PDB file of C-alpha atoms in Angstrom:
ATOM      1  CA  UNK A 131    -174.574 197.267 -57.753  1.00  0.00           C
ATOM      2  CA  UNK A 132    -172.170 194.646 -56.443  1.00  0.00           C
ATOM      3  CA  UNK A 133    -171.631 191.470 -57.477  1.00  0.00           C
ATOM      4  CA  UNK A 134    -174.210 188.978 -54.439  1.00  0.00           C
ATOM      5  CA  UNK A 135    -171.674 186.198 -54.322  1.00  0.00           C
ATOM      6  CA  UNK A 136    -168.739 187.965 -53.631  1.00  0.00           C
ATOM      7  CA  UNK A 137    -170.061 189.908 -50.402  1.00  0.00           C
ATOM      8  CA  UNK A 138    -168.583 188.773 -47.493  1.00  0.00           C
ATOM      9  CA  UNK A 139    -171.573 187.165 -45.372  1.00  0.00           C
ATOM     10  CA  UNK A 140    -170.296 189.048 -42.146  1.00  0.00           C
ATOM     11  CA  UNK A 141    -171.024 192.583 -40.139  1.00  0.00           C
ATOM     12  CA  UNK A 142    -167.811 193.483 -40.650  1.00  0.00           C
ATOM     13  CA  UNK A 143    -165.496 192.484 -43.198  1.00  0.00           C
ATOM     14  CA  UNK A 144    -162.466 191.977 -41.975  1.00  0.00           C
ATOM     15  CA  UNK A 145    -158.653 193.985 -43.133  1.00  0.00           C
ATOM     16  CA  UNK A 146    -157.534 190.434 -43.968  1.00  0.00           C
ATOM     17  CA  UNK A 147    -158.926 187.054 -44.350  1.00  0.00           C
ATOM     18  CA  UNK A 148    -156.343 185.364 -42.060  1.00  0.00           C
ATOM     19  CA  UNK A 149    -158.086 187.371 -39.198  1.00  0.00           C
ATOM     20  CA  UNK A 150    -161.459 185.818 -40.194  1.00  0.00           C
ATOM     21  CA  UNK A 151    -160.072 182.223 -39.772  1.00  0.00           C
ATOM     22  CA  UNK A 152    -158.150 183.021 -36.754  1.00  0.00           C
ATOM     23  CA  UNK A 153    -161.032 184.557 -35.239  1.00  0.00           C
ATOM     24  CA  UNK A 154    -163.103 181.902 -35.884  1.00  0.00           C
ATOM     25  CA  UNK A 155    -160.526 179.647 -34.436  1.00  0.00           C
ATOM     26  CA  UNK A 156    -160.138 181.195 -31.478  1.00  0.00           C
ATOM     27  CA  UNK A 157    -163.793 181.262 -30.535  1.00  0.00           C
ATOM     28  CA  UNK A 158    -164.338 185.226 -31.310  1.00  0.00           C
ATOM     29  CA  UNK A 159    -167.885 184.249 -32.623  1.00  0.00           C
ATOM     30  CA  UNK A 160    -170.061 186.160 -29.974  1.00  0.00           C
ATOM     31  CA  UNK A 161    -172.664 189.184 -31.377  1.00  0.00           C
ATOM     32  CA  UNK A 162    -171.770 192.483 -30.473  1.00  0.00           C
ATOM     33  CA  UNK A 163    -173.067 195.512 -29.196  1.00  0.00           C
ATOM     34  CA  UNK A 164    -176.422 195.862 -28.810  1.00  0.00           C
ATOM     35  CA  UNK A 165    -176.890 192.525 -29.155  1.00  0.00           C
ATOM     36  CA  UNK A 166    -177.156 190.941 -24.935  1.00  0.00           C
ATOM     37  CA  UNK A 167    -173.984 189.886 -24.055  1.00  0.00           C
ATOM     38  CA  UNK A 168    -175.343 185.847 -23.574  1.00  0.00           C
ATOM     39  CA  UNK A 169    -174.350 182.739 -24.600  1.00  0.00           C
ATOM     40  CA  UNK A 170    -176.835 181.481 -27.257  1.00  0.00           C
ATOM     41  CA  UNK A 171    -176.408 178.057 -26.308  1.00  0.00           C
ATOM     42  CA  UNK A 172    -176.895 178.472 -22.385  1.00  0.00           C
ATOM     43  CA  UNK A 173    -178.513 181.831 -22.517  1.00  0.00           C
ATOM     44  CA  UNK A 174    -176.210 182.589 -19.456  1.00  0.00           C
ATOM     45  CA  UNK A 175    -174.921 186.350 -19.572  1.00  0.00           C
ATOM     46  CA  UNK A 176    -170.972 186.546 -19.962  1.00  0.00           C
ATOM     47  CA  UNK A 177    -168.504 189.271 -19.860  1.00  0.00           C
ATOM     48  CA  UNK A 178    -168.066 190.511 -23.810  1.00  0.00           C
ATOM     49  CA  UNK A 179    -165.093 191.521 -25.244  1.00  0.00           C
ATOM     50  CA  UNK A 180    -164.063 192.859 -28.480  1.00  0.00           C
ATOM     51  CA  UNK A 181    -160.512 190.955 -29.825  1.00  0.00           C
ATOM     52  CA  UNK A 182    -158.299 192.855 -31.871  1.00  0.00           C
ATOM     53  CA  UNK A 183    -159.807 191.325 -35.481  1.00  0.00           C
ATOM     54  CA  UNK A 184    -161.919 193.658 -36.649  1.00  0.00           C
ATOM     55  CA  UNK A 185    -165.347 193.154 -35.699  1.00  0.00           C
ATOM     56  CA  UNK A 186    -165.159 190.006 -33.936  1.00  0.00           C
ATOM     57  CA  UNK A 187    -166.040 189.387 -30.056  1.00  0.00           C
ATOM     58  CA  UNK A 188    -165.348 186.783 -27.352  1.00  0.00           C
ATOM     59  CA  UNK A 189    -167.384 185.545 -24.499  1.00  0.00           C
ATOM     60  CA  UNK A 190    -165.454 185.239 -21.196  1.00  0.00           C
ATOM     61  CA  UNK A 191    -166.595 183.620 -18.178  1.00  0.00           C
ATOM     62  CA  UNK A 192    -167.977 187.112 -15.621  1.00  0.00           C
ATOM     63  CA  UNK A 193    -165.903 187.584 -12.031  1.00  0.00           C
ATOM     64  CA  UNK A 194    -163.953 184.367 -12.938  1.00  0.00           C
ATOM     65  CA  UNK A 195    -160.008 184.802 -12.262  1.00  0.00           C
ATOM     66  CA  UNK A 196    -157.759 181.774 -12.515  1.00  0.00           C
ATOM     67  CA  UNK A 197    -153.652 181.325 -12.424  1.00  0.00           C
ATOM     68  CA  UNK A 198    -152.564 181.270 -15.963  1.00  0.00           C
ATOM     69  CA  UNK A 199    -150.449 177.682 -15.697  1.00  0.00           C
ATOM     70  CA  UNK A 200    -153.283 176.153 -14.587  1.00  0.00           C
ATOM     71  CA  UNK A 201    -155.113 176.488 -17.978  1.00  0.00           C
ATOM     72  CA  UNK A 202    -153.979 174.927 -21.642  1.00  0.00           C
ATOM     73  CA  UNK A 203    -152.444 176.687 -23.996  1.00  0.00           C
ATOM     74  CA  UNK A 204    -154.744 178.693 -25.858  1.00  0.00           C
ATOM     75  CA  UNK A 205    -157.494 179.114 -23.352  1.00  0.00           C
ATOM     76  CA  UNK A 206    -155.875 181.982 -22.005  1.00  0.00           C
ATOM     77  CA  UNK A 207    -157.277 185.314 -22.284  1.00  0.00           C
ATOM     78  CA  UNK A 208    -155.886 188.864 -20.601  1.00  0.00           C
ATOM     79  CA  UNK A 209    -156.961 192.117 -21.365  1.00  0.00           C
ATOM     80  CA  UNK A 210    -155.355 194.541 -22.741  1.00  0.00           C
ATOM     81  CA  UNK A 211    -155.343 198.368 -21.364  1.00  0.00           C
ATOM     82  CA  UNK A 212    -156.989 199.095 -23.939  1.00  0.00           C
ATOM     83  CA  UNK A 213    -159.925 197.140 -23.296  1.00  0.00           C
ATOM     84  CA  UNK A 214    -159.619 194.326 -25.536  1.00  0.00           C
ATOM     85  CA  UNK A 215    -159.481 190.554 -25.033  1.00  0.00           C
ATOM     86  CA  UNK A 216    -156.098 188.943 -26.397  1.00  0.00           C
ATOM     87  CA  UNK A 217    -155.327 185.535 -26.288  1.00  0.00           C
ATOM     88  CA  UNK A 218    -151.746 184.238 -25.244  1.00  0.00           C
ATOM     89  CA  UNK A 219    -152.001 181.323 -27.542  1.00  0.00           C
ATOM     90  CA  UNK A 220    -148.826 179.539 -26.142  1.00  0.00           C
ATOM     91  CA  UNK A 221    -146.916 182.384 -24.992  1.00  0.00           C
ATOM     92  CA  UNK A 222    -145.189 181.115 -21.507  1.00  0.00           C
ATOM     93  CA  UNK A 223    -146.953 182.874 -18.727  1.00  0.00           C
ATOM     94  CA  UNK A 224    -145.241 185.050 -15.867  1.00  0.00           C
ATOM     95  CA  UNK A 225    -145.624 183.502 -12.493  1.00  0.00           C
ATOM     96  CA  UNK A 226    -148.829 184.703 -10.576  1.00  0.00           C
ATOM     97  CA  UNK A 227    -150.133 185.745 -13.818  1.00  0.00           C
ATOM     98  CA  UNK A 228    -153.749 185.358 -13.885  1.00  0.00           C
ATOM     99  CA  UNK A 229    -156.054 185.377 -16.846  1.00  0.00           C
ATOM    100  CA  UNK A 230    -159.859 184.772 -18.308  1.00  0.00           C
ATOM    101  CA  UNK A 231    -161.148 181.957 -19.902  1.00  0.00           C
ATOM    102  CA  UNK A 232    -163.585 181.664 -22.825  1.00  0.00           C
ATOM    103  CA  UNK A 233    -167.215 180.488 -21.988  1.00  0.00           C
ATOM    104  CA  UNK A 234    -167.282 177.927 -24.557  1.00  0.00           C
ATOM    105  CA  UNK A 235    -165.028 175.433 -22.365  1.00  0.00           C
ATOM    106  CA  UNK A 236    -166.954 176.004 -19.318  1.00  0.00           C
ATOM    107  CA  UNK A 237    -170.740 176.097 -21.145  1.00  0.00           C
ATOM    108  CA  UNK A 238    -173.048 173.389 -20.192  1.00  0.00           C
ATOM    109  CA  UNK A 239    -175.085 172.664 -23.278  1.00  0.00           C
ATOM    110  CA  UNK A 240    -171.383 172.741 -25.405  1.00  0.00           C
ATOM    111  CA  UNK A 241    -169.511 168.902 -26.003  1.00  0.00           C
ATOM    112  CA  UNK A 242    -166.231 169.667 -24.018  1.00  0.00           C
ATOM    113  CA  UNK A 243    -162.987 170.744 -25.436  1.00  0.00           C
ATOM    114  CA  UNK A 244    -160.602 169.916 -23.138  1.00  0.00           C
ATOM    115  CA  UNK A 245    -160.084 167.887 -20.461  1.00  0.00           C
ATOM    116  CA  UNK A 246    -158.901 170.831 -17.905  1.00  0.00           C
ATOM    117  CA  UNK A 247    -160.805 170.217 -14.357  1.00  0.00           C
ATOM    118  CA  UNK A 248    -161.374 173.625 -13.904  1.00  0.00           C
ATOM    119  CA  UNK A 249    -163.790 173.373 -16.770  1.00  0.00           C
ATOM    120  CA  UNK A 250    -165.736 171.018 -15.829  1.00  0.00           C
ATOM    121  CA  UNK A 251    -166.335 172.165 -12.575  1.00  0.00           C
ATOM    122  CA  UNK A 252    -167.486 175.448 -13.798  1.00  0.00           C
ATOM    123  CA  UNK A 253    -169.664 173.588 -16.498  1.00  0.00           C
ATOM    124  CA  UNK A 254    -171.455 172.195 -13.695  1.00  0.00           C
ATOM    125  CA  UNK A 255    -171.683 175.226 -11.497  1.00  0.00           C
ATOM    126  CA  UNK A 256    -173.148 176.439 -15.169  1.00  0.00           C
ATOM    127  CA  UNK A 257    -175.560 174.051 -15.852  1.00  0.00           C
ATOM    128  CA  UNK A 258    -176.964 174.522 -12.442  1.00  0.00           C
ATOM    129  CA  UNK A 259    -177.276 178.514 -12.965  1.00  0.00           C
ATOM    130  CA  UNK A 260    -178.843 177.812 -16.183  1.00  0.00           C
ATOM    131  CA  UNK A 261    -181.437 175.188 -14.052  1.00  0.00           C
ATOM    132  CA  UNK A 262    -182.411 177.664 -12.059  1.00  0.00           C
ATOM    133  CA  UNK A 263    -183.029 180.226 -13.684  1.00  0.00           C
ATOM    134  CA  UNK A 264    -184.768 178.497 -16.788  1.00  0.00           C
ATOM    135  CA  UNK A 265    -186.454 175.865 -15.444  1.00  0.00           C
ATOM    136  CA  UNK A 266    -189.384 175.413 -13.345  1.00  0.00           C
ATOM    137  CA  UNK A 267    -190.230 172.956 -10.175  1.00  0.00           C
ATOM    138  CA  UNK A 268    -190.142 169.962 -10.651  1.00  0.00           C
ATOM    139  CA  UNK A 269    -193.066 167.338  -9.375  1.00  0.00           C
ATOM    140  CA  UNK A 270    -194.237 166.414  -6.265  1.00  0.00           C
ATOM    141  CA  UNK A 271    -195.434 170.036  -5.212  1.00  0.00           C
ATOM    142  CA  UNK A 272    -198.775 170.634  -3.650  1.00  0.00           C
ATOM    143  CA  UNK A 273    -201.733 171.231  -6.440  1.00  0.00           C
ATOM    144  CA  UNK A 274    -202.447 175.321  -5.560  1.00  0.00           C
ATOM    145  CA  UNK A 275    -205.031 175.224  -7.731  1.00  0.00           C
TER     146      UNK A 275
END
């Protein structure tokens, strides 16, 4: 029998603790596989990715493209041929490069990171998904009943 209080309180440990904190600093915080692959703030389905720590995944915004220059550093996510999501932290990008972004800038129920307008136009085009979807009509429809 181990010792309780020195389990690590994740899935998956990780090969090194410096991957846990970078992990978490990144964002990598989504629940994988077979958990749904949706924001449990929004409840909006994303694109997931596993990241290359160990156990750890990353929302990304679905079908969303943008140049790489036009986002900070940090926010900039490729993926790899392998089939995990990397981020360029502040690596330069190449001209016409184009990248993913995390859905914790652009989710409408987060406080805002950044102030990149990109973001906050797809925070709105968010929160109105999220309306429709979730929410019902409001008044000032005919009583069918």
């Amino acid at each position: 029998m181990g010792d309780p209080e020195s389990t690590w309180p994740f899935p998956d440990p990780p090969d090194r603790p410096a991957d846990h904190f970078q992990a978490l600093f990144e964002g990598a915080v989504a629940p994988g596989p077979p958990a749904p692959p949706e924001c449990p703030f929004c409840d909006l389905r994303q694109d997931r990715y596993a990241t290359s720590y160990a156990g750890y995944w990353i929302l990304l915004e679905p079908r969303v493209l943008v140049p790489a220059h036009t986002l900070p550093p940090r926010r900039r996510w490729v993926i790899t041929s392998t089939g995990t999501a990397m981020n360029l932290w502040d690596a330069e990008p190449l001209p016409g490069a184009r990248c993913r972004i995390p859905h914790r800038i652009a989710c409408p129920h987060l406080v805002p990171e950044d102030h990149w307008p990109g973001a906050t136009v797809l925070r709105r085009r968010n929160r109105e998904r999220a309306q429709r979807l979730f929410d019902l009509p409001g008044e000032g429809l005919p009583d069918t009943g």
